[in-house]
Short mmCIF file of C-alpha atoms in Angstrom, two decimals:
data_model
loop_
_atom_site.label_atom_id
_atom_site.label_comp_id
_atom_site.label_asym_id
_atom_site.label_seq_id
_atom_site.Cartn_x
_atom_site.Cartn_y
_atom_site.Cartn_z
CA UNK T 16 0.21 0.23 -0.19
CA UNK T 17 1.18 3.49 -0.75
CA UNK T 18 1.68 6.08 1.86
CA UNK T 19 2.25 10.02 1.46
CA UNK T 20 5.74 9.51 2.15
CA UNK T 21 6.00 7.70 -1.34
CA UNK T 22 5.19 10.85 -3.09
CA UNK T 23 7.64 13.50 -3.80
CA UNK T 24 6.31 16.24 -6.35
CA UNK T 25 8.57 16.40 -9.82
CA UNK T 26 7.99 19.45 -11.02
CA UNK T 27 9.75 22.92 -12.39
CA UNK T 28 8.22 25.60 -10.11
CA UNK T 29 6.13 28.25 -11.94
CA UNK T 30 8.27 31.29 -12.10
CA UNK T 31 6.87 34.57 -10.56
CA UNK T 32 7.82 38.21 -11.88
CA UNK T 33 8.03 38.99 -8.20
CA UNK T 34 8.87 36.78 -5.28
CA UNK T 35 6.46 37.47 -1.94
CA UNK T 36 6.99 35.79 1.18
CA UNK T 37 3.57 35.15 1.79
CA UNK T 38 3.13 34.20 -1.99
CA UNK T 39 3.32 31.04 -4.02
CA UNK T 40 7.30 30.65 -3.51
CA UNK T 41 8.60 27.40 -4.77
CA UNK T 42 8.72 25.55 -1.43
CA UNK T 43 4.91 26.70 -0.98
CA UNK T 44 4.10 25.24 -4.40
CA UNK T 45 5.89 22.04 -3.44
CA UNK T 46 4.13 21.64 -0.20
CA UNK T 47 1.00 22.35 -1.96
CA UNK T 48 1.42 19.40 -4.00
CA UNK T 49 2.27 17.09 -1.15
CA UNK T 50 -0.90 18.34 0.51
CA UNK T 51 -3.13 17.81 -2.50
CA UNK T 52 -1.60 14.23 -2.66
CA UNK T 53 -2.19 13.88 1.01
CA UNK T 54 -5.62 15.68 1.52
CA UNK T 55 -7.54 15.02 -1.81
CA UNK T 56 -8.91 18.33 -2.24
CA UNK T 57 -7.82 21.59 -3.48
CA UNK T 58 -9.39 23.71 -0.73
CA UNK T 59 -7.78 21.63 2.13
CA UNK T 60 -4.50 21.65 0.45
CA UNK T 61 -4.54 25.45 -0.57
CA UNK T 62 -5.23 26.16 3.50
CA UNK T 63 -2.86 23.70 4.68
CA UNK T 64 -0.17 26.04 2.94
CA UNK T 65 -1.72 29.31 3.87
CA UNK T 66 -3.21 30.31 0.42
CA UNK T 67 -6.67 30.16 -1.23
CA UNK T 68 -8.14 27.88 -3.06
CA UNK T 69 -8.73 30.72 -6.21
CA UNK T 70 -5.32 31.60 -6.18
CA UNK T 71 -3.99 28.13 -6.33
CA UNK T 72 -6.26 27.59 -9.65
CA UNK T 73 -4.80 30.78 -10.83
CA UNK T 74 -1.30 29.65 -10.60
CA UNK T 75 -2.18 26.42 -12.47
CA UNK T 76 -3.87 28.34 -15.27
CA UNK T 77 -0.83 30.41 -16.11
CA UNK T 78 0.94 29.78 -19.43
CA UNK T 79 4.19 29.15 -17.99
CA UNK T 80 2.77 26.41 -15.33
CA UNK T 81 2.55 23.41 -17.68
CA UNK T 82 5.05 21.44 -15.14
CA UNK T 83 2.90 22.55 -12.13
CA UNK T 84 -0.17 21.50 -13.80
CA UNK T 85 0.89 18.07 -14.92
CA UNK T 86 2.01 17.47 -11.27
CA UNK T 87 -1.05 18.86 -9.95
CA UNK T 88 -3.16 16.16 -11.97
CA UNK T 89 -0.43 13.41 -10.70
CA UNK T 90 -0.54 14.52 -7.05
CA UNK T 91 -4.71 14.25 -7.34
CA UNK T 92 -4.49 10.74 -8.93
CA UNK T 93 -1.85 9.66 -6.20
CA UNK T 94 -4.31 10.80 -3.44
CA UNK T 95 -6.94 8.71 -5.25
CA UNK T 96 -4.94 5.76 -5.33
CA UNK T 97 -4.05 6.05 -1.69
CA UNK T 98 -7.88 6.65 -0.84
CA UNK T 99 -8.60 3.58 -3.31
CA UNK T 100 -6.22 1.35 -1.64
CA UNK T 101 -7.33 2.16 1.89
CA UNK T 102 -11.04 1.89 1.35
CA UNK T 103 -9.97 -1.86 -0.25
CA UNK T 104 -8.31 -2.30 3.06
CA UNK T 105 -11.05 -1.76 4.97
CA UNK T 106 -13.34 -3.45 2.76
CA UNK T 107 -11.52 -6.83 2.78
CA UNK T 108 -10.11 -6.91 6.22
CA UNK T 109 -13.05 -5.29 8.22
CA UNK T 110 -13.28 -2.77 10.80
CA UNK T 111 -13.78 -2.75 14.48
CA UNK T 112 -17.58 -0.86 15.49
CA UNK T 113 -17.89 -0.26 18.92
CA UNK T 114 -21.22 0.65 19.91
CA UNK T 115 -22.57 2.04 23.33
CA UNK T 116 -25.67 0.75 24.64
CA UNK T 117 -28.06 2.31 27.39
CA UNK T 118 -26.78 1.84 30.75
CA UNK T 119 -23.19 2.10 29.80
CA UNK T 120 -22.53 -1.34 28.16
CA UNK T 121 -20.24 -1.56 25.13
CA UNK T 122 -20.77 -3.86 22.16
CA UNK T 123 -18.08 -4.68 19.83
CA UNK T 124 -18.64 -5.88 16.27
CA UNK T 125 -15.60 -6.82 13.68
CA UNK T 126 -16.29 -7.94 10.34
CA UNK T 127 -16.38 -6.50 6.68
CA UNK T 128 -17.49 -3.29 6.01
CA UNK T 129 -20.56 -3.82 3.48
CA UNK T 130 -21.02 0.09 2.82
CA UNK T 131 -17.40 0.29 2.07
CA UNK T 132 -17.49 -2.42 -0.16
CA UNK T 133 -20.15 -0.81 -1.93
CA UNK T 134 -18.52 2.27 -2.39
CA UNK T 135 -15.34 0.70 -3.66
CA UNK T 136 -17.13 -1.11 -6.12
CA UNK T 137 -18.86 2.16 -7.53
CA UNK T 138 -15.19 3.96 -7.93
CA UNK T 139 -13.23 4.07 -11.27
CA UNK T 140 -9.95 2.32 -10.80
CA UNK T 141 -7.18 4.73 -9.96
CA UNK T 142 -5.01 5.75 -12.64
CA UNK T 143 -1.83 3.99 -13.14
CA UNK T 144 0.41 7.01 -13.99
CA UNK T 145 -0.64 8.38 -10.56
CA UNK T 146 1.71 5.65 -9.07
CA UNK T 147 4.82 6.88 -7.13
CA UNK T 148 7.75 6.09 -8.77
CA UNK T 149 9.48 3.11 -7.44
CA UNK T 150 12.50 3.85 -5.55
CA UNK T 151 15.69 1.95 -6.17
CA UNK T 152 16.49 -0.34 -3.44
#
């Protein structure tokens, strides 16, 4: 199973006319792509690096942002692939459910997550180009 530590962005940062400490620095672009792969949504990734969703999309739309845009798509695919792996694990291996009954009694139930199985079956398979490159051993 892939983890977020398997993902490292491979892109050329978008060159900016003026560099601001609170703007889209090359390091902030890299961190945004990692957050996008980990969190799965542009809004959450932009918030994680202290930027807005709109400014992220504006950066992606720039004419000199081809490399960034390609890596953005790969990050989204990587995140979906990770979520698919996690969903499959829960669907196949099962989950533990703890319920508290009236009077304070606990009920533990372990088994396959049938709702998760149905969700996984409805998902499109993850894109093959979204896999992290294999690190040499």
